[in-house]
Amino acid sequence: MALQHGKAGDSTWKMAFRRRQKVLICVVLLGAMGILFMTNITRIAKLGLPAVFVVMIVFMVAADSIEKKGVAVKKRARDAERGAKAEEKVAVRLADLPDGYHGFHDIDFKGFNVDHVVVGPAGIFLIETKSHRGRIDADGDTLLLNGHPPEKNFLNQTWSQKKDLEEFLWRQTSMHWKVHPVLCFTSAFVRTRKPVKGITVASMGYLNKFLLSQPEVMKEEEIAHLTRILVSWIERHEREKLR
């Protein structure tokens, strides 16, 4: 069984919690506005019909704006919660890799965050997890979700993280390490089998099979060296968060 480091989905769960707090603030604001209006309705009525009309319009516009904001943030909170659960599922799947592999989860680097990194005999793999549902295809270098490009460019995001991780490892070791980017969908049917724009696109069910099908290119001492670096970075970041 592969050794696991870090807590999968931790940053995403915290993001979801912050968004839920914003939803609560919107609810409180709406309630406070309603109470304020009702407790002052007599005073407002004394100002005359035009004033009442203006106050009503202002109240309705403000309430509508806050409600729409709350609904939007609530959806983003649900998206984050679904994403965090997806990252946890991938971590469980990666734990099934054989001895010699190491899984690193939810790593915060300076300026970017990585869902998962796998280091083992087959090399270094960066895994970006997505919880989107539907069908995944490819049209040349374009990834398609249910026949259309997704709202975010997942390929550019994953490729950027790959380059950032390679740069981080170079700074830590003064050596160039090739990082293999993987885009993993936990709830979608992945129909494309070839890399898209240099990135392997895989379902969660196919993920370990893909990793284990790759040729062994790293020595034990190289794996141990990289593992020490990543573990040290995770521990340092955890200490910084506790300060």
PDB file of C-alpha atoms in Angstrom:
ATOM      1  CA  MET A   1       0.000   0.000   0.000  1.00  0.00           C
ATOM      2  CA  ALA A   2       1.283   3.472  -0.906  1.00  0.00           C
ATOM      3  CA  LEU A   3       2.260   5.823   1.904  1.00  0.00           C
ATOM      4  CA  GLN A   4       0.045   8.902   2.165  1.00  0.00           C
ATOM      5  CA  HIS A   5       1.060  12.415   3.197  1.00  0.00           C
ATOM      6  CA  GLY A   6      -1.160  15.442   3.796  1.00  0.00           C
ATOM      7  CA  LYS A   7      -4.925  15.662   4.118  1.00  0.00           C
ATOM      8  CA  ALA A   8      -6.832  15.455   0.849  1.00  0.00           C
ATOM      9  CA  GLY A   9      -9.430  18.160   0.264  1.00  0.00           C
ATOM     10  CA  ASP A  10      -8.466  20.165   3.359  1.00  0.00           C
ATOM     11  CA  SER A  11      -8.078  23.507   1.553  1.00  0.00           C
ATOM     12  CA  THR A  12     -11.249  22.945  -0.444  1.00  0.00           C
ATOM     13  CA  TRP A  13     -13.258  22.107   2.687  1.00  0.00           C
ATOM     14  CA  LYS A  14     -12.032  25.349   4.255  1.00  0.00           C
ATOM     15  CA  MET A  15     -13.043  27.232   1.117  1.00  0.00           C
ATOM     16  CA  ALA A  16     -16.517  25.693   1.308  1.00  0.00           C
ATOM     17  CA  PHE A  17     -16.780  26.694   4.977  1.00  0.00           C
ATOM     18  CA  ARG A  18     -15.861  30.302   4.182  1.00  0.00           C
ATOM     19  CA  ARG A  19     -18.496  30.388   1.460  1.00  0.00           C
ATOM     20  CA  ARG A  20     -21.115  28.976   3.834  1.00  0.00           C
ATOM     21  CA  GLN A  21     -20.238  31.785   6.236  1.00  0.00           C
ATOM     22  CA  LYS A  22     -20.908  34.313   3.473  1.00  0.00           C
ATOM     23  CA  VAL A  23     -24.301  32.686   2.833  1.00  0.00           C
ATOM     24  CA  LEU A  24     -25.110  33.019   6.534  1.00  0.00           C
ATOM     25  CA  ILE A  25     -24.143  36.694   6.429  1.00  0.00           C
ATOM     26  CA  CYS A  26     -26.546  37.229   3.520  1.00  0.00           C
ATOM     27  CA  VAL A  27     -29.351  35.531   5.463  1.00  0.00           C
ATOM     28  CA  VAL A  28     -28.639  37.663   8.530  1.00  0.00           C
ATOM     29  CA  LEU A  29     -28.608  40.832   6.423  1.00  0.00           C
ATOM     30  CA  LEU A  30     -31.956  39.985   4.860  1.00  0.00           C
ATOM     31  CA  GLY A  31     -33.449  39.301   8.266  1.00  0.00           C
ATOM     32  CA  ALA A  32     -32.027  42.503   9.726  1.00  0.00           C
ATOM     33  CA  MET A  33     -33.376  44.527   6.820  1.00  0.00           C
ATOM     34  CA  GLY A  34     -36.826  42.995   7.265  1.00  0.00           C
ATOM     35  CA  ILE A  35     -36.859  43.743  10.998  1.00  0.00           C
ATOM     36  CA  LEU A  36     -35.615  47.282  10.426  1.00  0.00           C
ATOM     37  CA  PHE A  37     -38.322  47.905   7.849  1.00  0.00           C
ATOM     38  CA  MET A  38     -41.147  46.474   9.954  1.00  0.00           C
ATOM     39  CA  THR A  39     -40.146  48.312  13.135  1.00  0.00           C
ATOM     40  CA  ASN A  40     -40.006  51.618  11.288  1.00  0.00           C
ATOM     41  CA  ILE A  41     -43.013  51.221   9.011  1.00  0.00           C
ATOM     42  CA  THR A  42     -45.080  53.731  10.993  1.00  0.00           C
ATOM     43  CA  ARG A  43     -42.400  56.388  10.780  1.00  0.00           C
ATOM     44  CA  ILE A  44     -41.952  55.742   7.068  1.00  0.00           C
ATOM     45  CA  ALA A  45     -45.711  56.054   6.475  1.00  0.00           C
ATOM     46  CA  LYS A  46     -45.706  59.508   8.085  1.00  0.00           C
ATOM     47  CA  LEU A  47     -43.285  60.724   5.410  1.00  0.00           C
ATOM     48  CA  GLY A  48     -45.990  60.423   2.783  1.00  0.00           C
ATOM     49  CA  LEU A  49     -46.750  58.139  -0.142  1.00  0.00           C
ATOM     50  CA  PRO A  50     -43.806  59.192  -2.367  1.00  0.00           C
ATOM     51  CA  ALA A  51     -41.339  58.520   0.454  1.00  0.00           C
ATOM     52  CA  VAL A  52     -42.927  55.159   1.185  1.00  0.00           C
ATOM     53  CA  PHE A  53     -42.684  54.259  -2.489  1.00  0.00           C
ATOM     54  CA  VAL A  54     -38.977  55.204  -2.627  1.00  0.00           C
ATOM     55  CA  VAL A  55     -38.170  53.279   0.564  1.00  0.00           C
ATOM     56  CA  MET A  56     -40.014  50.215  -0.747  1.00  0.00           C
ATOM     57  CA  ILE A  57     -38.106  50.297  -4.025  1.00  0.00           C
ATOM     58  CA  VAL A  58     -34.752  50.669  -2.242  1.00  0.00           C
ATOM     59  CA  PHE A  59     -35.606  47.835   0.130  1.00  0.00           C
ATOM     60  CA  MET A  60     -36.714  45.492  -2.662  1.00  0.00           C
ATOM     61  CA  VAL A  61     -33.647  46.207  -4.813  1.00  0.00           C
ATOM     62  CA  ALA A  62     -31.281  45.709  -1.866  1.00  0.00           C
ATOM     63  CA  ALA A  63     -33.036  42.529  -0.739  1.00  0.00           C
ATOM     64  CA  ASP A  64     -33.010  41.114  -4.272  1.00  0.00           C
ATOM     65  CA  SER A  65     -29.309  41.854  -4.657  1.00  0.00           C
ATOM     66  CA  ILE A  66     -28.412  40.191  -1.351  1.00  0.00           C
ATOM     67  CA  GLU A  67     -30.606  37.183  -2.139  1.00  0.00           C
ATOM     68  CA  LYS A  68     -28.980  36.663  -5.548  1.00  0.00           C
ATOM     69  CA  LYS A  69     -25.545  36.994  -3.956  1.00  0.00           C
ATOM     70  CA  GLY A  70     -26.484  34.406  -1.323  1.00  0.00           C
ATOM     71  CA  VAL A  71     -27.816  31.953  -3.897  1.00  0.00           C
ATOM     72  CA  ALA A  72     -24.665  32.298  -6.021  1.00  0.00           C
ATOM     73  CA  VAL A  73     -22.345  31.815  -3.055  1.00  0.00           C
ATOM     74  CA  LYS A  74     -24.398  28.844  -1.846  1.00  0.00           C
ATOM     75  CA  LYS A  75     -23.918  27.163  -5.233  1.00  0.00           C
ATOM     76  CA  ARG A  76     -20.176  27.824  -5.065  1.00  0.00           C
ATOM     77  CA  ALA A  77     -20.104  26.349  -1.552  1.00  0.00           C
ATOM     78  CA  ARG A  78     -21.805  23.182  -2.809  1.00  0.00           C
ATOM     79  CA  ASP A  79     -19.327  23.011  -5.693  1.00  0.00           C
ATOM     80  CA  ALA A  80     -16.419  23.283  -3.246  1.00  0.00           C
ATOM     81  CA  GLU A  81     -17.894  20.574  -1.008  1.00  0.00           C
ATOM     82  CA  ARG A  82     -18.323  18.274  -3.987  1.00  0.00           C
ATOM     83  CA  GLY A  83     -14.736  19.015  -5.051  1.00  0.00           C
ATOM     84  CA  ALA A  84     -13.391  18.253  -1.565  1.00  0.00           C
ATOM     85  CA  LYS A  85     -15.204  14.904  -1.517  1.00  0.00           C
ATOM     86  CA  ALA A  86     -13.763  14.106  -4.948  1.00  0.00           C
ATOM     87  CA  GLU A  87     -10.231  14.796  -3.701  1.00  0.00           C
ATOM     88  CA  GLU A  88     -10.816  12.494  -0.732  1.00  0.00           C
ATOM     89  CA  LYS A  89     -11.994   9.729  -3.079  1.00  0.00           C
ATOM     90  CA  VAL A  90      -8.883  10.066  -5.223  1.00  0.00           C
ATOM     91  CA  ALA A  91      -6.670   9.914  -2.125  1.00  0.00           C
ATOM     92  CA  VAL A  92      -8.355   6.654  -1.104  1.00  0.00           C
ATOM     93  CA  ARG A  93      -7.806   5.260  -4.592  1.00  0.00           C
ATOM     94  CA  LEU A  94      -4.131   6.264  -4.598  1.00  0.00           C
ATOM     95  CA  ALA A  95      -3.629   4.533  -1.261  1.00  0.00           C
ATOM     96  CA  ASP A  96      -4.214   1.259  -3.139  1.00  0.00           C
ATOM     97  CA  LEU A  97      -0.999   1.728  -5.113  1.00  0.00           C
ATOM     98  CA  PRO A  98       1.689  -0.798  -4.132  1.00  0.00           C
ATOM     99  CA  ASP A  99       4.616  -0.247  -1.794  1.00  0.00           C
ATOM    100  CA  GLY A 100       7.186   2.135  -3.186  1.00  0.00           C
ATOM    101  CA  TYR A 101       4.648   4.786  -4.135  1.00  0.00           C
ATOM    102  CA  HIS A 102       3.921   7.915  -2.110  1.00  0.00           C
ATOM    103  CA  GLY A 103       0.795  10.061  -2.362  1.00  0.00           C
ATOM    104  CA  PHE A 104       0.884  13.720  -1.347  1.00  0.00           C
ATOM    105  CA  HIS A 105      -2.401  15.573  -0.976  1.00  0.00           C
ATOM    106  CA  ASP A 106      -3.523  19.204  -0.893  1.00  0.00           C
ATOM    107  CA  ILE A 107      -0.063  20.746  -1.077  1.00  0.00           C
ATOM    108  CA  ASP A 108       0.103  24.520  -0.752  1.00  0.00           C
ATOM    109  CA  PHE A 109       3.079  25.947  -2.567  1.00  0.00           C
ATOM    110  CA  LYS A 110       3.844  29.629  -2.894  1.00  0.00           C
ATOM    111  CA  GLY A 111       1.309  30.888  -5.401  1.00  0.00           C
ATOM    112  CA  PHE A 112      -0.368  27.596  -6.281  1.00  0.00           C
ATOM    113  CA  ASN A 113      -2.047  24.556  -4.765  1.00  0.00           C
ATOM    114  CA  VAL A 114      -1.844  20.961  -5.984  1.00  0.00           C
ATOM    115  CA  ASP A 115      -4.558  18.385  -5.300  1.00  0.00           C
ATOM    116  CA  HIS A 116      -2.296  15.335  -5.451  1.00  0.00           C
ATOM    117  CA  VAL A 117       1.280  14.398  -6.266  1.00  0.00           C
ATOM    118  CA  VAL A 118       2.363  10.788  -6.688  1.00  0.00           C
ATOM    119  CA  VAL A 119       6.034   9.846  -6.488  1.00  0.00           C
ATOM    120  CA  GLY A 120       7.092   6.305  -7.245  1.00  0.00           C
ATOM    121  CA  PRO A 121       9.049   4.009  -9.545  1.00  0.00           C
ATOM    122  CA  ALA A 122       7.155   5.320 -12.595  1.00  0.00           C
ATOM    123  CA  GLY A 123       8.118   8.942 -11.840  1.00  0.00           C
ATOM    124  CA  ILE A 124       6.358  12.053 -10.596  1.00  0.00           C
ATOM    125  CA  PHE A 125       2.684  12.612 -11.365  1.00  0.00           C
ATOM    126  CA  LEU A 126       0.648  15.731 -10.677  1.00  0.00           C
ATOM    127  CA  ILE A 127      -3.055  14.942 -10.423  1.00  0.00           C
ATOM    128  CA  GLU A 128      -5.707  17.637 -10.700  1.00  0.00           C
ATOM    129  CA  THR A 129      -9.098  16.335  -9.541  1.00  0.00           C
ATOM    130  CA  LYS A 130     -12.455  17.406 -10.968  1.00  0.00           C
ATOM    131  CA  SER A 131     -15.905  16.378  -9.712  1.00  0.00           C
ATOM    132  CA  HIS A 132     -17.877  17.409 -12.799  1.00  0.00           C
ATOM    133  CA  ARG A 133     -20.508  14.994 -14.089  1.00  0.00           C
ATOM    134  CA  GLY A 134     -21.264  14.036 -17.645  1.00  0.00           C
ATOM    135  CA  ARG A 135     -19.199  12.946 -20.631  1.00  0.00           C
ATOM    136  CA  ILE A 136     -15.573  13.895 -21.301  1.00  0.00           C
ATOM    137  CA  ASP A 137     -14.347  13.987 -24.906  1.00  0.00           C
ATOM    138  CA  ALA A 138     -11.632  15.799 -26.797  1.00  0.00           C
ATOM    139  CA  ASP A 139     -11.539  17.683 -30.061  1.00  0.00           C
ATOM    140  CA  GLY A 140      -7.865  18.014 -30.892  1.00  0.00           C
ATOM    141  CA  ASP A 141      -6.321  20.057 -28.077  1.00  0.00           C
ATOM    142  CA  THR A 142      -9.717  21.065 -26.712  1.00  0.00           C
ATOM    143  CA  LEU A 143     -11.307  19.223 -23.810  1.00  0.00           C
ATOM    144  CA  LEU A 144     -15.098  18.858 -23.994  1.00  0.00           C
ATOM    145  CA  LEU A 145     -17.556  18.390 -21.147  1.00  0.00           C
ATOM    146  CA  ASN A 146     -20.906  17.179 -22.485  1.00  0.00           C
ATOM    147  CA  GLY A 147     -19.922  18.386 -25.940  1.00  0.00           C
ATOM    148  CA  HIS A 148     -18.796  21.880 -24.891  1.00  0.00           C
ATOM    149  CA  PRO A 149     -15.611  23.415 -23.482  1.00  0.00           C
ATOM    150  CA  PRO A 150     -15.909  23.610 -19.658  1.00  0.00           C
ATOM    151  CA  GLU A 151     -16.343  26.973 -17.930  1.00  0.00           C
ATOM    152  CA  LYS A 152     -12.686  26.889 -16.859  1.00  0.00           C
ATOM    153  CA  ASN A 153      -9.718  25.789 -18.914  1.00  0.00           C
ATOM    154  CA  PHE A 154      -8.789  22.651 -16.964  1.00  0.00           C
ATOM    155  CA  LEU A 155      -5.926  21.835 -19.323  1.00  0.00           C
ATOM    156  CA  ASN A 156      -4.205  25.194 -18.882  1.00  0.00           C
ATOM    157  CA  GLN A 157      -4.699  24.967 -15.115  1.00  0.00           C
ATOM    158  CA  THR A 158      -3.141  21.498 -14.935  1.00  0.00           C
ATOM    159  CA  TRP A 159      -0.278  22.388 -17.275  1.00  0.00           C
ATOM    160  CA  SER A 160       0.504  25.524 -15.282  1.00  0.00           C
ATOM    161  CA  GLN A 161       0.658  23.504 -12.063  1.00  0.00           C
ATOM    162  CA  LYS A 162       2.953  20.963 -13.717  1.00  0.00           C
ATOM    163  CA  LYS A 163       5.410  23.713 -14.697  1.00  0.00           C
ATOM    164  CA  ASP A 164       5.170  25.311 -11.247  1.00  0.00           C
ATOM    165  CA  LEU A 165       5.911  21.983  -9.549  1.00  0.00           C
ATOM    166  CA  GLU A 166       8.882  21.343 -11.830  1.00  0.00           C
ATOM    167  CA  GLU A 167      10.185  24.817 -10.979  1.00  0.00           C
ATOM    168  CA  PHE A 168       9.725  24.141  -7.248  1.00  0.00           C
ATOM    169  CA  LEU A 169      11.630  20.843  -7.453  1.00  0.00           C
ATOM    170  CA  TRP A 170      14.401  22.484  -9.461  1.00  0.00           C
ATOM    171  CA  ARG A 171      14.785  25.195  -6.799  1.00  0.00           C
ATOM    172  CA  GLN A 172      14.916  22.559  -4.073  1.00  0.00           C
ATOM    173  CA  THR A 173      17.341  20.170  -5.764  1.00  0.00           C
ATOM    174  CA  SER A 174      19.078  22.096  -8.598  1.00  0.00           C
ATOM    175  CA  MET A 175      17.941  19.251 -10.838  1.00  0.00           C
ATOM    176  CA  HIS A 176      15.315  19.053 -13.558  1.00  0.00           C
ATOM    177  CA  TRP A 177      12.517  16.590 -12.807  1.00  0.00           C
ATOM    178  CA  LYS A 178       9.876  15.676 -15.344  1.00  0.00           C
ATOM    179  CA  VAL A 179       6.371  15.896 -13.903  1.00  0.00           C
ATOM    180  CA  HIS A 180       3.592  14.018 -15.689  1.00  0.00           C
ATOM    181  CA  PRO A 181       0.271  15.926 -15.555  1.00  0.00           C
ATOM    182  CA  VAL A 182      -2.973  14.006 -15.045  1.00  0.00           C
ATOM    183  CA  LEU A 183      -6.521  15.370 -15.063  1.00  0.00           C
ATOM    184  CA  CYS A 184      -8.777  12.988 -13.120  1.00  0.00           C
ATOM    185  CA  PHE A 185     -12.590  13.074 -13.243  1.00  0.00           C
ATOM    186  CA  THR A 186     -14.267  11.240 -10.367  1.00  0.00           C
ATOM    187  CA  SER A 187     -17.881  11.386 -11.581  1.00  0.00           C
ATOM    188  CA  ALA A 188     -17.672  11.723 -15.368  1.00  0.00           C
ATOM    189  CA  PHE A 189     -17.476   9.166 -18.168  1.00  0.00           C
ATOM    190  CA  VAL A 190     -14.097   9.739 -19.821  1.00  0.00           C
ATOM    191  CA  ARG A 191     -14.181   8.647 -23.449  1.00  0.00           C
ATOM    192  CA  THR A 192     -10.864  10.078 -24.641  1.00  0.00           C
ATOM    193  CA  ARG A 193      -7.923   7.694 -24.293  1.00  0.00           C
ATOM    194  CA  LYS A 194      -5.113   9.800 -25.726  1.00  0.00           C
ATOM    195  CA  PRO A 195      -3.388  12.680 -23.896  1.00  0.00           C
ATOM    196  CA  VAL A 196      -4.980  16.041 -24.573  1.00  0.00           C
ATOM    197  CA  LYS A 197      -2.487  18.861 -24.987  1.00  0.00           C
ATOM    198  CA  GLY A 198       0.126  16.662 -23.300  1.00  0.00           C
ATOM    199  CA  ILE A 199      -2.119  15.870 -20.324  1.00  0.00           C
ATOM    200  CA  THR A 200      -3.466  12.421 -19.481  1.00  0.00           C
ATOM    201  CA  VAL A 201      -7.227  12.556 -18.879  1.00  0.00           C
ATOM    202  CA  ALA A 202      -8.478   9.693 -16.736  1.00  0.00           C
ATOM    203  CA  SER A 203     -11.483   8.506 -14.772  1.00  0.00           C
ATOM    204  CA  MET A 204     -10.916   7.605 -11.140  1.00  0.00           C
ATOM    205  CA  GLY A 205     -11.404   3.944 -11.978  1.00  0.00           C
ATOM    206  CA  TYR A 206      -8.622   4.062 -14.578  1.00  0.00           C
ATOM    207  CA  LEU A 207      -6.215   6.227 -12.551  1.00  0.00           C
ATOM    208  CA  ASN A 208      -4.177   3.550 -10.769  1.00  0.00           C
ATOM    209  CA  LYS A 209      -4.148   1.322 -13.827  1.00  0.00           C
ATOM    210  CA  PHE A 210      -2.617   4.172 -15.812  1.00  0.00           C
ATOM    211  CA  LEU A 211       0.009   4.939 -13.159  1.00  0.00           C
ATOM    212  CA  LEU A 212       1.063   1.304 -12.864  1.00  0.00           C
ATOM    213  CA  SER A 213       1.260   0.895 -16.649  1.00  0.00           C
ATOM    214  CA  GLN A 214       4.045   3.457 -16.898  1.00  0.00           C
ATOM    215  CA  PRO A 215       7.655   2.256 -17.153  1.00  0.00           C
ATOM    216  CA  GLU A 216       9.803   2.406 -14.036  1.00  0.00           C
ATOM    217  CA  VAL A 217      12.234   5.312 -14.381  1.00  0.00           C
ATOM    218  CA  MET A 218      13.160   6.320 -10.816  1.00  0.00           C
ATOM    219  CA  LYS A 219      15.585   4.743  -8.382  1.00  0.00           C
ATOM    220  CA  GLU A 220      14.722   4.177  -4.734  1.00  0.00           C
ATOM    221  CA  GLU A 221      17.158   6.859  -3.581  1.00  0.00           C
ATOM    222  CA  GLU A 222      15.543   9.400  -5.939  1.00  0.00           C
ATOM    223  CA  ILE A 223      12.090   8.554  -4.621  1.00  0.00           C
ATOM    224  CA  ALA A 224      13.338   8.878  -1.036  1.00  0.00           C
ATOM    225  CA  HIS A 225      14.994  12.229  -1.809  1.00  0.00           C
ATOM    226  CA  LEU A 226      11.875  13.739  -3.360  1.00  0.00           C
ATOM    227  CA  THR A 227       9.687  12.303  -0.617  1.00  0.00           C
ATOM    228  CA  ARG A 228      11.802  13.982   2.068  1.00  0.00           C
ATOM    229  CA  ILE A 229      11.528  17.317   0.253  1.00  0.00           C
ATOM    230  CA  LEU A 230       7.751  17.171  -0.120  1.00  0.00           C
ATOM    231  CA  VAL A 231       7.137  15.888   3.405  1.00  0.00           C
ATOM    232  CA  SER A 232       9.376  18.635   4.798  1.00  0.00           C
ATOM    233  CA  TRP A 233       7.472  21.266   2.794  1.00  0.00           C
ATOM    234  CA  ILE A 234       4.078  20.013   3.998  1.00  0.00           C
ATOM    235  CA  GLU A 235       5.235  19.946   7.630  1.00  0.00           C
ATOM    236  CA  ARG A 236       6.727  23.438   7.349  1.00  0.00           C
ATOM    237  CA  HIS A 237       3.509  24.790   5.879  1.00  0.00           C
ATOM    238  CA  GLU A 238       1.466  23.172   8.669  1.00  0.00           C
ATOM    239  CA  ARG A 239       3.688  24.806  11.299  1.00  0.00           C
ATOM    240  CA  GLU A 240       3.272  28.193   9.618  1.00  0.00           C
ATOM    241  CA  LYS A 241      -0.517  27.857   9.693  1.00  0.00           C
ATOM    242  CA  LEU A 242      -0.407  27.202  13.459  1.00  0.00           C
ATOM    243  CA  ARG A 243       1.491  30.411  14.209  1.00  0.00           C
TER     244      ARG A 243
END
